[in-house]
JSON list of C-alpha atoms in Angstrom, two decimals:
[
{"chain": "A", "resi": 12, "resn": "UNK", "atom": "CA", "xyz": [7.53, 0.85, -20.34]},
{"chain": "A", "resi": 13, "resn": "UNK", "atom": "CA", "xyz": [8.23, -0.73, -17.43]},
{"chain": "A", "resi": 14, "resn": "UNK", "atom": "CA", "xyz": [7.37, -4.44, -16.07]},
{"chain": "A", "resi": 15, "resn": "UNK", "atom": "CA", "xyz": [6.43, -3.71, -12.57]},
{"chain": "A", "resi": 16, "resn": "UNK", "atom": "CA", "xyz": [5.95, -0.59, -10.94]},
{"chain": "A", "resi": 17, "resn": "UNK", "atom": "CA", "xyz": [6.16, -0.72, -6.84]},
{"chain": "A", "resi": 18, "resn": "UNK", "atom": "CA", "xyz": [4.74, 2.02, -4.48]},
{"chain": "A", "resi": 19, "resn": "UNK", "atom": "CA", "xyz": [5.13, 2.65, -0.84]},
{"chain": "A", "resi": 20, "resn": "UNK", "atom": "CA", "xyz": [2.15, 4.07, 0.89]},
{"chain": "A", "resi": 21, "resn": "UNK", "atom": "CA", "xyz": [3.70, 5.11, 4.10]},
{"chain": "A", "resi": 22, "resn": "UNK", "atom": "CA", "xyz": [0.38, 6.05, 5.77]},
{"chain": "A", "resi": 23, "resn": "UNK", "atom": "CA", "xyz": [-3.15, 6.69, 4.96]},
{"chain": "A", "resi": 24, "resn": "UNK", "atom": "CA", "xyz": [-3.04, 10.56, 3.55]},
{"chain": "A", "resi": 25, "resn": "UNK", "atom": "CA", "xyz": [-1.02, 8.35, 1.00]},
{"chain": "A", "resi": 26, "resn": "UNK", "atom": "CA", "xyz": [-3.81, 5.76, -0.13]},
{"chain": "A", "resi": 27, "resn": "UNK", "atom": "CA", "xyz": [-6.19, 8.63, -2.64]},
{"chain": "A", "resi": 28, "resn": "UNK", "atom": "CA", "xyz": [-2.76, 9.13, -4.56]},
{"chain": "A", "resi": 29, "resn": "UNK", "atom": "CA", "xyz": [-1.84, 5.67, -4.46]},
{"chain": "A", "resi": 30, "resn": "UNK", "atom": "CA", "xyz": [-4.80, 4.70, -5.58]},
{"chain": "A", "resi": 31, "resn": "UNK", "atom": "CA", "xyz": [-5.20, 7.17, -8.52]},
{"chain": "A", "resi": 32, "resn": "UNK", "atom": "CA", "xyz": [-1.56, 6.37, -9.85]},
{"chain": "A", "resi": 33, "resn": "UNK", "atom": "CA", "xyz": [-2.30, 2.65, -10.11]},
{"chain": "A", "resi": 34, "resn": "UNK", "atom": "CA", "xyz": [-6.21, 3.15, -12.04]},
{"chain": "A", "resi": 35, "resn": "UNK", "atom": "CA", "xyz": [-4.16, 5.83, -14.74]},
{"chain": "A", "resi": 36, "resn": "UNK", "atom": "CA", "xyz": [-1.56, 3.17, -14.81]},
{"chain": "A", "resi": 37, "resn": "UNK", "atom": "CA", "xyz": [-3.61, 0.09, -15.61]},
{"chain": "A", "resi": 38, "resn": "UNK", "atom": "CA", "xyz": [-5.68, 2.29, -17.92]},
{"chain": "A", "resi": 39, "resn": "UNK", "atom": "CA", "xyz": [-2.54, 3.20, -20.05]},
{"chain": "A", "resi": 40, "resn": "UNK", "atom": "CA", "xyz": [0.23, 0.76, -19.61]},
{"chain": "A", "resi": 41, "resn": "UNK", "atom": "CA", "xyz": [1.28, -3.16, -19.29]},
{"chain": "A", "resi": 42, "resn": "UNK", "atom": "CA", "xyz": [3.07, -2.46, -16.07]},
{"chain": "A", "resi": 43, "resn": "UNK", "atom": "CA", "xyz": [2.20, -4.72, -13.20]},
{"chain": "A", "resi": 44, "resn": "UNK", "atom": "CA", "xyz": [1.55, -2.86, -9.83]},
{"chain": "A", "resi": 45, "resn": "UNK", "atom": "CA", "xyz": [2.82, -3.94, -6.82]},
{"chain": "A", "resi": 46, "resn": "UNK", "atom": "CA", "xyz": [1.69, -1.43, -3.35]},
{"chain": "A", "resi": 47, "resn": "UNK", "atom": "CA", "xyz": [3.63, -2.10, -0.19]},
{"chain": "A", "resi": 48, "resn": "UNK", "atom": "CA", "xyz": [4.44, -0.08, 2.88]},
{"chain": "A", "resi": 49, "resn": "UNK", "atom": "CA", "xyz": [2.76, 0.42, 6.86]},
{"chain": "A", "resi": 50, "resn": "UNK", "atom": "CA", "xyz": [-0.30, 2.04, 4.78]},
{"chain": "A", "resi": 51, "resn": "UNK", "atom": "CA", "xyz": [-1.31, -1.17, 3.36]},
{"chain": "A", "resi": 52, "resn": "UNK", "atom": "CA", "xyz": [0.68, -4.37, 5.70]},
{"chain": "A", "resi": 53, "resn": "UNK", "atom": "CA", "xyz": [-1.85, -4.42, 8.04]},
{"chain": "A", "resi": 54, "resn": "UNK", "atom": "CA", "xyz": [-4.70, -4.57, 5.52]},
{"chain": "A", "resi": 55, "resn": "UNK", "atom": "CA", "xyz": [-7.08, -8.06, 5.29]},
{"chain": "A", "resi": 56, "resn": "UNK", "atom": "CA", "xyz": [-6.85, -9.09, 1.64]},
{"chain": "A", "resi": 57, "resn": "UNK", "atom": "CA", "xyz": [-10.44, -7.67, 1.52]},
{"chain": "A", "resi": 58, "resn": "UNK", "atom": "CA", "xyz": [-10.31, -4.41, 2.51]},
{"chain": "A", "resi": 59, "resn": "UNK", "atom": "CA", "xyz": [-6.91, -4.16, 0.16]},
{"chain": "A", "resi": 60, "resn": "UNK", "atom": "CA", "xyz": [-9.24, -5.08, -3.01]},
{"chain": "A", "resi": 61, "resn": "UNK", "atom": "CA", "xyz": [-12.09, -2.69, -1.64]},
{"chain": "A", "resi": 62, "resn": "UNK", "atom": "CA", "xyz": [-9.44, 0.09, -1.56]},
{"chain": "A", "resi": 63, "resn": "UNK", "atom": "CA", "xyz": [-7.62, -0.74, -4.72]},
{"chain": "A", "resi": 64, "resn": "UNK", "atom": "CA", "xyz": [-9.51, -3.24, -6.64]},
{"chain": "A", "resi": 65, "resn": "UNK", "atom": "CA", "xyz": [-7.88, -4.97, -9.16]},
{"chain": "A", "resi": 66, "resn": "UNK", "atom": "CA", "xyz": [-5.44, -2.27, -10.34]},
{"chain": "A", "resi": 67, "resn": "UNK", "atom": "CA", "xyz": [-2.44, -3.60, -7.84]},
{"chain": "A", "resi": 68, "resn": "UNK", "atom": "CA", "xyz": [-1.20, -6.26, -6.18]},
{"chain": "A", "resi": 69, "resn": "UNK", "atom": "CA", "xyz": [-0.65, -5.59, -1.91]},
{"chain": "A", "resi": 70, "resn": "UNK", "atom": "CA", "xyz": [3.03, -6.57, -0.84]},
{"chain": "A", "resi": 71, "resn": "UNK", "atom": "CA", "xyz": [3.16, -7.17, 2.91]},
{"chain": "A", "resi": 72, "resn": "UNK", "atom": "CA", "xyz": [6.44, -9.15, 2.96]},
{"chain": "A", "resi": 73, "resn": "UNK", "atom": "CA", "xyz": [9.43, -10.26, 0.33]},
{"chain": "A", "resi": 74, "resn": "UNK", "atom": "CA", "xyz": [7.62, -13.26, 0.49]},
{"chain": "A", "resi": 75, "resn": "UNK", "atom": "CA", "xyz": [4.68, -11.53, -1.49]},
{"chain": "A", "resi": 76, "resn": "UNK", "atom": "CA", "xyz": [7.07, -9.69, -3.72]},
{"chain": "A", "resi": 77, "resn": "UNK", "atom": "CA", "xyz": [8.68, -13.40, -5.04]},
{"chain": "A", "resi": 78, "resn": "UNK", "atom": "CA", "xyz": [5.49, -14.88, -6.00]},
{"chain": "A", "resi": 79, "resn": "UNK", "atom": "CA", "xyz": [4.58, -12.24, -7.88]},
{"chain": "A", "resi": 80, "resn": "UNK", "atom": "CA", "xyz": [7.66, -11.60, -9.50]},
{"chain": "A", "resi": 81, "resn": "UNK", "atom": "CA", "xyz": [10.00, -13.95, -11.30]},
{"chain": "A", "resi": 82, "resn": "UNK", "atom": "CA", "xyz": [12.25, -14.06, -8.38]},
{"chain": "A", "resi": 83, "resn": "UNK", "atom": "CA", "xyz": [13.15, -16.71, -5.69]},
{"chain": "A", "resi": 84, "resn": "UNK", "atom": "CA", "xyz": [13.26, -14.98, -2.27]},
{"chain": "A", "resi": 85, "resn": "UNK", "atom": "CA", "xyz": [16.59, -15.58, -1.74]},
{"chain": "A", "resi": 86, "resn": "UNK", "atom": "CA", "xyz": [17.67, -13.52, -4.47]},
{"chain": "A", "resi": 87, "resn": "UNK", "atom": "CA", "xyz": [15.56, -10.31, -3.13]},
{"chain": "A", "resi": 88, "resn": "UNK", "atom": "CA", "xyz": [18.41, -8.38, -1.62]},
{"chain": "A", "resi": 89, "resn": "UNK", "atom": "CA", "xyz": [17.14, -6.87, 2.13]},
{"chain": "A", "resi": 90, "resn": "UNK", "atom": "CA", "xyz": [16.44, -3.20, 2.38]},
{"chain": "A", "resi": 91, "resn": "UNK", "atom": "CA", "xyz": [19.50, -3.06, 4.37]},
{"chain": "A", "resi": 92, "resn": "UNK", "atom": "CA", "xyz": [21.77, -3.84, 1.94]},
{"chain": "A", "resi": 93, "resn": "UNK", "atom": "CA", "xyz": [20.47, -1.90, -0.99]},
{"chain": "A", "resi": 94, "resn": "UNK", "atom": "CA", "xyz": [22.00, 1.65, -1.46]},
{"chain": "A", "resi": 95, "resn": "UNK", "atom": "CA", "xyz": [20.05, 4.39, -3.55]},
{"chain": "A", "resi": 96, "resn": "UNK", "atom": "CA", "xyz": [23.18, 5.47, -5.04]},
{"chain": "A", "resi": 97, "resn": "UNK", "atom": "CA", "xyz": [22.56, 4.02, -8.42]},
{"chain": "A", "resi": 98, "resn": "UNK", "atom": "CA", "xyz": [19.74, 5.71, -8.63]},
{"chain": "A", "resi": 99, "resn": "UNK", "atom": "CA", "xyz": [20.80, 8.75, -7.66]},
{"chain": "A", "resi": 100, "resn": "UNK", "atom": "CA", "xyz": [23.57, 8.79, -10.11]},
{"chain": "A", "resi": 101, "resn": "UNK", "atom": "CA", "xyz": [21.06, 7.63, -13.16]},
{"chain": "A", "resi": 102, "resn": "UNK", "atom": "CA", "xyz": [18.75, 10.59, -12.63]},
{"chain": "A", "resi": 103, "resn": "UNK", "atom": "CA", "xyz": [18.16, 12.91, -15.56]},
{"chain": "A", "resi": 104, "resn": "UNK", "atom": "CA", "xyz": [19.97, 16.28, -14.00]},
{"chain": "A", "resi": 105, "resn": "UNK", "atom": "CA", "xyz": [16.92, 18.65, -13.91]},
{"chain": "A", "resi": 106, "resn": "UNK", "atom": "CA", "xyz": [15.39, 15.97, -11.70]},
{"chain": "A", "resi": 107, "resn": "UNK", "atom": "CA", "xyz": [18.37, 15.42, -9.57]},
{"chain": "A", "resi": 108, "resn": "UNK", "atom": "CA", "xyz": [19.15, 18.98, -8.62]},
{"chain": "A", "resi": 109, "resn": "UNK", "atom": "CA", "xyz": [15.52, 19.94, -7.86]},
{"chain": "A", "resi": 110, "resn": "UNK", "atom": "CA", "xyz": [15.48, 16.91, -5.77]},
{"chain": "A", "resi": 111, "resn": "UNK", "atom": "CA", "xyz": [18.61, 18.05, -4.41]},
{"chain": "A", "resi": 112, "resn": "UNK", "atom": "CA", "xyz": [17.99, 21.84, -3.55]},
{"chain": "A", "resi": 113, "resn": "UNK", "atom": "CA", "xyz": [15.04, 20.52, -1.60]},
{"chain": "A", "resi": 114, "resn": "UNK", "atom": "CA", "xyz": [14.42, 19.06, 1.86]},
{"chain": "A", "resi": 115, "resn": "UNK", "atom": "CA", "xyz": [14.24, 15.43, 0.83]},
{"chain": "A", "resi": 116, "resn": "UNK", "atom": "CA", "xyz": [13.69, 11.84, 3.41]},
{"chain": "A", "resi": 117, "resn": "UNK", "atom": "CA", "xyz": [16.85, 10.33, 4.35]},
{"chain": "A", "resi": 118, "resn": "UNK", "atom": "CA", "xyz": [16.56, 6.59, 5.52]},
{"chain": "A", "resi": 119, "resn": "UNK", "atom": "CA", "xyz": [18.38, 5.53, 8.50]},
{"chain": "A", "resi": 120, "resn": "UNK", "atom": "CA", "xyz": [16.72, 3.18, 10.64]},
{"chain": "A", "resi": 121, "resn": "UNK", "atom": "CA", "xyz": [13.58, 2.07, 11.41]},
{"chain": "A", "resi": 122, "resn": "UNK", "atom": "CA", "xyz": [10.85, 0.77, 13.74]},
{"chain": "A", "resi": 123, "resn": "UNK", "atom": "CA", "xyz": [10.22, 1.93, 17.33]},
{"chain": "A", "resi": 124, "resn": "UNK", "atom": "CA", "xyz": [9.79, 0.38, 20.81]},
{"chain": "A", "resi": 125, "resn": "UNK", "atom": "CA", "xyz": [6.78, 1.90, 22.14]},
{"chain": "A", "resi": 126, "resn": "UNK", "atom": "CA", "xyz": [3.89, 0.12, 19.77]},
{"chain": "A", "resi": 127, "resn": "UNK", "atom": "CA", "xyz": [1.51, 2.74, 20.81]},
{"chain": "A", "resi": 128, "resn": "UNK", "atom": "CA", "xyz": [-1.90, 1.53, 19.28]},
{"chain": "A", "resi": 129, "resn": "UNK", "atom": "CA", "xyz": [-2.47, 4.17, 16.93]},
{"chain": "A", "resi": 130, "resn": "UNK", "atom": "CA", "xyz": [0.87, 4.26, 15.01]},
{"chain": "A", "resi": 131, "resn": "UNK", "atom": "CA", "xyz": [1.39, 2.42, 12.29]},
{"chain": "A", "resi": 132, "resn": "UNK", "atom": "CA", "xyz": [5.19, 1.83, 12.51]},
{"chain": "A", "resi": 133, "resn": "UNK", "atom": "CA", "xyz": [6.67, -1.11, 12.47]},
{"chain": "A", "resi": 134, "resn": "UNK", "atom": "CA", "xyz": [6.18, -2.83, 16.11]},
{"chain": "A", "resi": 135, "resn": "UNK", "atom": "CA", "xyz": [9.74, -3.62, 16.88]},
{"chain": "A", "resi": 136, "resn": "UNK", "atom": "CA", "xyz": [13.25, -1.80, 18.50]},
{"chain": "A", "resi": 137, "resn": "UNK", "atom": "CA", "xyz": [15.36, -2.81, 15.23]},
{"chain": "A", "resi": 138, "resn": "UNK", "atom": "CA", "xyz": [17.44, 0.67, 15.58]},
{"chain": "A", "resi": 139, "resn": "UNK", "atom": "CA", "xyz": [20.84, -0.76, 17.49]},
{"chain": "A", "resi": 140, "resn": "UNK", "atom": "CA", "xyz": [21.14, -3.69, 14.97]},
{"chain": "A", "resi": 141, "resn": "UNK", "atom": "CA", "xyz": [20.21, -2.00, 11.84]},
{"chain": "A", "resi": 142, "resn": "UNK", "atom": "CA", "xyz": [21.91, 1.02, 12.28]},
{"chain": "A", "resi": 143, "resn": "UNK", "atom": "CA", "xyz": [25.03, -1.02, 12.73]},
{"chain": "A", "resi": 144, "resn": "UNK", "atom": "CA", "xyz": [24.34, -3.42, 9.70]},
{"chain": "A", "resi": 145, "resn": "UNK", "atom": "CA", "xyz": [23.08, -0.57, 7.71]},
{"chain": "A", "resi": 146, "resn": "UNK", "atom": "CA", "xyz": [25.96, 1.88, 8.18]},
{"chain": "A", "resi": 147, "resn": "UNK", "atom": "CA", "xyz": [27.81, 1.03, 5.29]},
{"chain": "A", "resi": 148, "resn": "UNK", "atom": "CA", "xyz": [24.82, 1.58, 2.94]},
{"chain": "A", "resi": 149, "resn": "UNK", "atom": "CA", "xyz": [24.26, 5.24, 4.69]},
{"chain": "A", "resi": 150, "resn": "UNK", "atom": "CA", "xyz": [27.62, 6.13, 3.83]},
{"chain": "A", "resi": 151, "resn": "UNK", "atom": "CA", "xyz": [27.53, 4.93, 0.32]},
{"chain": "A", "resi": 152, "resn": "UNK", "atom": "CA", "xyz": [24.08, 6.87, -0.02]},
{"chain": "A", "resi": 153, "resn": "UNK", "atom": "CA", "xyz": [25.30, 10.16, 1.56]},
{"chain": "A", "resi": 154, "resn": "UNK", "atom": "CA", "xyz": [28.26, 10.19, -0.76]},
{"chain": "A", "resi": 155, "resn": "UNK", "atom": "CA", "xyz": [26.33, 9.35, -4.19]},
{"chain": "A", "resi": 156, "resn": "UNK", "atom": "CA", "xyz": [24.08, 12.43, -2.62]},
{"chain": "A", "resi": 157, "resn": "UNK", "atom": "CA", "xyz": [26.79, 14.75, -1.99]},
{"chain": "A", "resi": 158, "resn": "UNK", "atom": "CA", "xyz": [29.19, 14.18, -5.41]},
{"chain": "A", "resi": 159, "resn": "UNK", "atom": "CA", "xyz": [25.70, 14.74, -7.42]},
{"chain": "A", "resi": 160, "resn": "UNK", "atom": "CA", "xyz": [24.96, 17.98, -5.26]},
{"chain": "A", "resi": 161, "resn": "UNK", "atom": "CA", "xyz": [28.43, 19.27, -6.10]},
{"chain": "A", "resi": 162, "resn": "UNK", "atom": "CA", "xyz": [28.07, 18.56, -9.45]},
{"chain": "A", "resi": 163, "resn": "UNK", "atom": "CA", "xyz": [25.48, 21.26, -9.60]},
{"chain": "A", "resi": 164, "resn": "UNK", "atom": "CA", "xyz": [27.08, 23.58, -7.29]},
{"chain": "A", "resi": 165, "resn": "UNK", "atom": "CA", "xyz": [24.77, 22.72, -4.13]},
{"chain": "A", "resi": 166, "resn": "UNK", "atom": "CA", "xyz": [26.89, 23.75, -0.95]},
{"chain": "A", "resi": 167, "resn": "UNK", "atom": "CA", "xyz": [24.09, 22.07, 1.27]},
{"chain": "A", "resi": 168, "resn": "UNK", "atom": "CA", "xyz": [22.15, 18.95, 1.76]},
{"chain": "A", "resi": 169, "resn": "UNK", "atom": "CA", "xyz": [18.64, 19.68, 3.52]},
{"chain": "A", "resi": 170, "resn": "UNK", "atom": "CA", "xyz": [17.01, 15.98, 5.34]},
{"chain": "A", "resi": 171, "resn": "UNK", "atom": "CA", "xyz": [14.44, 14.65, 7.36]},
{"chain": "A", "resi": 172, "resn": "UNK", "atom": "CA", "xyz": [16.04, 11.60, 9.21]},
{"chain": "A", "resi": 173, "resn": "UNK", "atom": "CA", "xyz": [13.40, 8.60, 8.94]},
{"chain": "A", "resi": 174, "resn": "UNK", "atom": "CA", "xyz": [12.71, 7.42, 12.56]},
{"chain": "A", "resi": 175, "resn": "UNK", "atom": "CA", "xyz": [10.30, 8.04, 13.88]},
{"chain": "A", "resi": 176, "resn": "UNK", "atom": "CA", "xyz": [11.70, 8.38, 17.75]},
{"chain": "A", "resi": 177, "resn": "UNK", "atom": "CA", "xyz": [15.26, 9.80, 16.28]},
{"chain": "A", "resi": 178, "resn": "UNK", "atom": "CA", "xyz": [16.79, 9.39, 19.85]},
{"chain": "A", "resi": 179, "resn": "UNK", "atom": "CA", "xyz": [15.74, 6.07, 21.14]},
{"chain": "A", "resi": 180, "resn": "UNK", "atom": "CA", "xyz": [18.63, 4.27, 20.14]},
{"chain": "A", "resi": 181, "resn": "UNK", "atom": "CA", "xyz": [21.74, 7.17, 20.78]},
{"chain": "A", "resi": 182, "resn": "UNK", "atom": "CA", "xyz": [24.27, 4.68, 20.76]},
{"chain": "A", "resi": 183, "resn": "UNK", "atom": "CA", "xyz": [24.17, 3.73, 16.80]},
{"chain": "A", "resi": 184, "resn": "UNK", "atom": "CA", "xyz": [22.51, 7.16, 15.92]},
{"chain": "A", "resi": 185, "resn": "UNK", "atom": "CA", "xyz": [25.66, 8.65, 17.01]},
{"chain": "A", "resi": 186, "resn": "UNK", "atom": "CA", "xyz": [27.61, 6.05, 14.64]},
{"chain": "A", "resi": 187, "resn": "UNK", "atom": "CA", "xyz": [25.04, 7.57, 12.01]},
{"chain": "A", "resi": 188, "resn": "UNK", "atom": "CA", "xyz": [26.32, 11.41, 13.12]},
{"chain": "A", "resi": 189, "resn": "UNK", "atom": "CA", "xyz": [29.49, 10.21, 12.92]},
{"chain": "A", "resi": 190, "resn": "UNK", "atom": "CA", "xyz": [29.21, 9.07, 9.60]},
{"chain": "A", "resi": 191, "resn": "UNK", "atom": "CA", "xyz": [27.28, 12.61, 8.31]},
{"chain": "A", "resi": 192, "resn": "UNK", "atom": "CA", "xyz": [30.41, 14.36, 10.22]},
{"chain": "A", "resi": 193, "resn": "UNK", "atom": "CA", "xyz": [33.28, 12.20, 7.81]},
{"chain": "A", "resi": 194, "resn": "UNK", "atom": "CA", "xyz": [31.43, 13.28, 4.95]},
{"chain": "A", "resi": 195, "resn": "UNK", "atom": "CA", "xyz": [31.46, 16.86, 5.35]},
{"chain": "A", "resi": 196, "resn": "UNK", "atom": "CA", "xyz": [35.27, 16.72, 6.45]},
{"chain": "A", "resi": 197, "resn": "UNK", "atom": "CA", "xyz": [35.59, 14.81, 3.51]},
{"chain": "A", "resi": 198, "resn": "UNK", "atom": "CA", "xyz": [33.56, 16.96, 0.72]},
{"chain": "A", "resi": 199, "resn": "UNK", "atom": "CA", "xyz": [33.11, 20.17, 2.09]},
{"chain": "A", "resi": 200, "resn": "UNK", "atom": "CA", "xyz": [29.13, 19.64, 1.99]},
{"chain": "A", "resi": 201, "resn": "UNK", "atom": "CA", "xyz": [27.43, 21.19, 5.09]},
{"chain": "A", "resi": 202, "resn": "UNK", "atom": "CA", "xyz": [23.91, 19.32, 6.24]},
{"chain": "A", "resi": 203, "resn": "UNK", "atom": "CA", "xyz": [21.05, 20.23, 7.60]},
{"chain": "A", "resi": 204, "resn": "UNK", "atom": "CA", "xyz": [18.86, 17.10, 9.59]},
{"chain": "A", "resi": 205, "resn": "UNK", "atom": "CA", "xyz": [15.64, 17.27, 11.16]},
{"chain": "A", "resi": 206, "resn": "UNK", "atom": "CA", "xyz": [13.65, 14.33, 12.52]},
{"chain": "A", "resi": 207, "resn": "UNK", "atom": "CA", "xyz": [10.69, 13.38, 15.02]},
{"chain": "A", "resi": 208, "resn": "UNK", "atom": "CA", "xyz": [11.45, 12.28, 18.99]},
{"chain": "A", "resi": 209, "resn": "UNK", "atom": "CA", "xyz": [9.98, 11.93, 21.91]},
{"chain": "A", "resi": 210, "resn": "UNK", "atom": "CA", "xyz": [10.86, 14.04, 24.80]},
{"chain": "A", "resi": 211, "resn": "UNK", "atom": "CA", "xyz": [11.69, 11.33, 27.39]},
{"chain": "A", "resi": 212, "resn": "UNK", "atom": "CA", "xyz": [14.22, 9.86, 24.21]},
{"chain": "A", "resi": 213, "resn": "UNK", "atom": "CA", "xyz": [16.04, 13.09, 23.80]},
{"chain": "A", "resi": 214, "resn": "UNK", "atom": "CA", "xyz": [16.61, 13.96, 27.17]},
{"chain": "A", "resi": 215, "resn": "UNK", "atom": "CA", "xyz": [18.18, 10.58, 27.56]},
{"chain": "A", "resi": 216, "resn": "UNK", "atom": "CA", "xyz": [20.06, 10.85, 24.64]}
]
């Protein structure tokens, strides 16, 4: 029932899925489809409709995602400054404590330094400034996580830490710890994080 229907294909074991969802949903529904994420930015507009076809719409930029919506840019809020705690507190419970008793993705930063060719990452070192922009959106997120978990009995939160180079940036990643730490003193909840580095980024770290 919905208008618009956005996916994020965060690499290319994603695209068969991707592409599936959006030919069952143009089959059934009304909903326009909008695909975004590293899987697709650095497509040509060719090889997007070879993949896809006419079932979805590619989003490489907010810039894409006003045209296509009715939307001026300026009124698309940044991915820094948009919490998933509504969300989290609107989910039907069954769905929310599976999610919950699970290892589930926890966004903190993202980018990395190294552009190594065969990565699709974004090609830039945004860590120090977004963590420290972004902080106040990972604490609002953590808690929204934590009260729901509670609610359900859930002593313990298990994530996977987005970056893809966790320590290449200690300085605000710390501030990110520090902000995981405040939470458990506050709630009780313990936490388990895992995440990708490089070697040469931890020992430094």
């Amino acid at each position: 029932k919905s208008d618009y229907v956005g996916m994020g294909v965060v690499g290319a074991p994603y695209t068969p899925v991707a592409r599936d969802i959006a030919i069952r949903l143009k089959g059934k529904t009304n909903s326009k489809v909008f695909i975004g994420g590293p899987g697709v930015e650095y497509l040509k507009a060719e090889e997007f409709e070879q993949i896809y076809g006419d079932t979805a719409t590619q989003i490489k930029r907010d810039s894409d995602l006003a045209q296509v919506m009715p939307l001026e840019q300026r009124l698309l809020p940044s991915v820094f400054d948009t919490s998933i705690s509504d969300r989290i507190n609107t989910m039907k419970a069954d769905k929310a404590k599976t999610y919950l008793q699970n290892e589930f993705s926890f966004f903190v930063a993202q980018g990395c330094k190294y552009a190594c060719d065969f990565c699709a990452a974004v090609r830039t070192r945004p860590h120090d400034k977004v963590t420290e922009q972004y902080s106040h959106v990972i604490k609002d997120d953590l808690e929204a996580l934590t009260k729901r978990a509670i609610s359900f009995g859930i002593k313990r939160l298990t994530m996977y830490l987005t970056p893809l180079d966790l320590f290449q940036s200690p300085v605000p990643f710390k501030e990110t710890l520090r902000i995981f730490s405040d939470v458990r003193k506050t709630y009780g909840m313990d936490f388990t994080l895992r995440g990708l580095s490089r070697v040469d980024s931890f020992l430094e770290a």
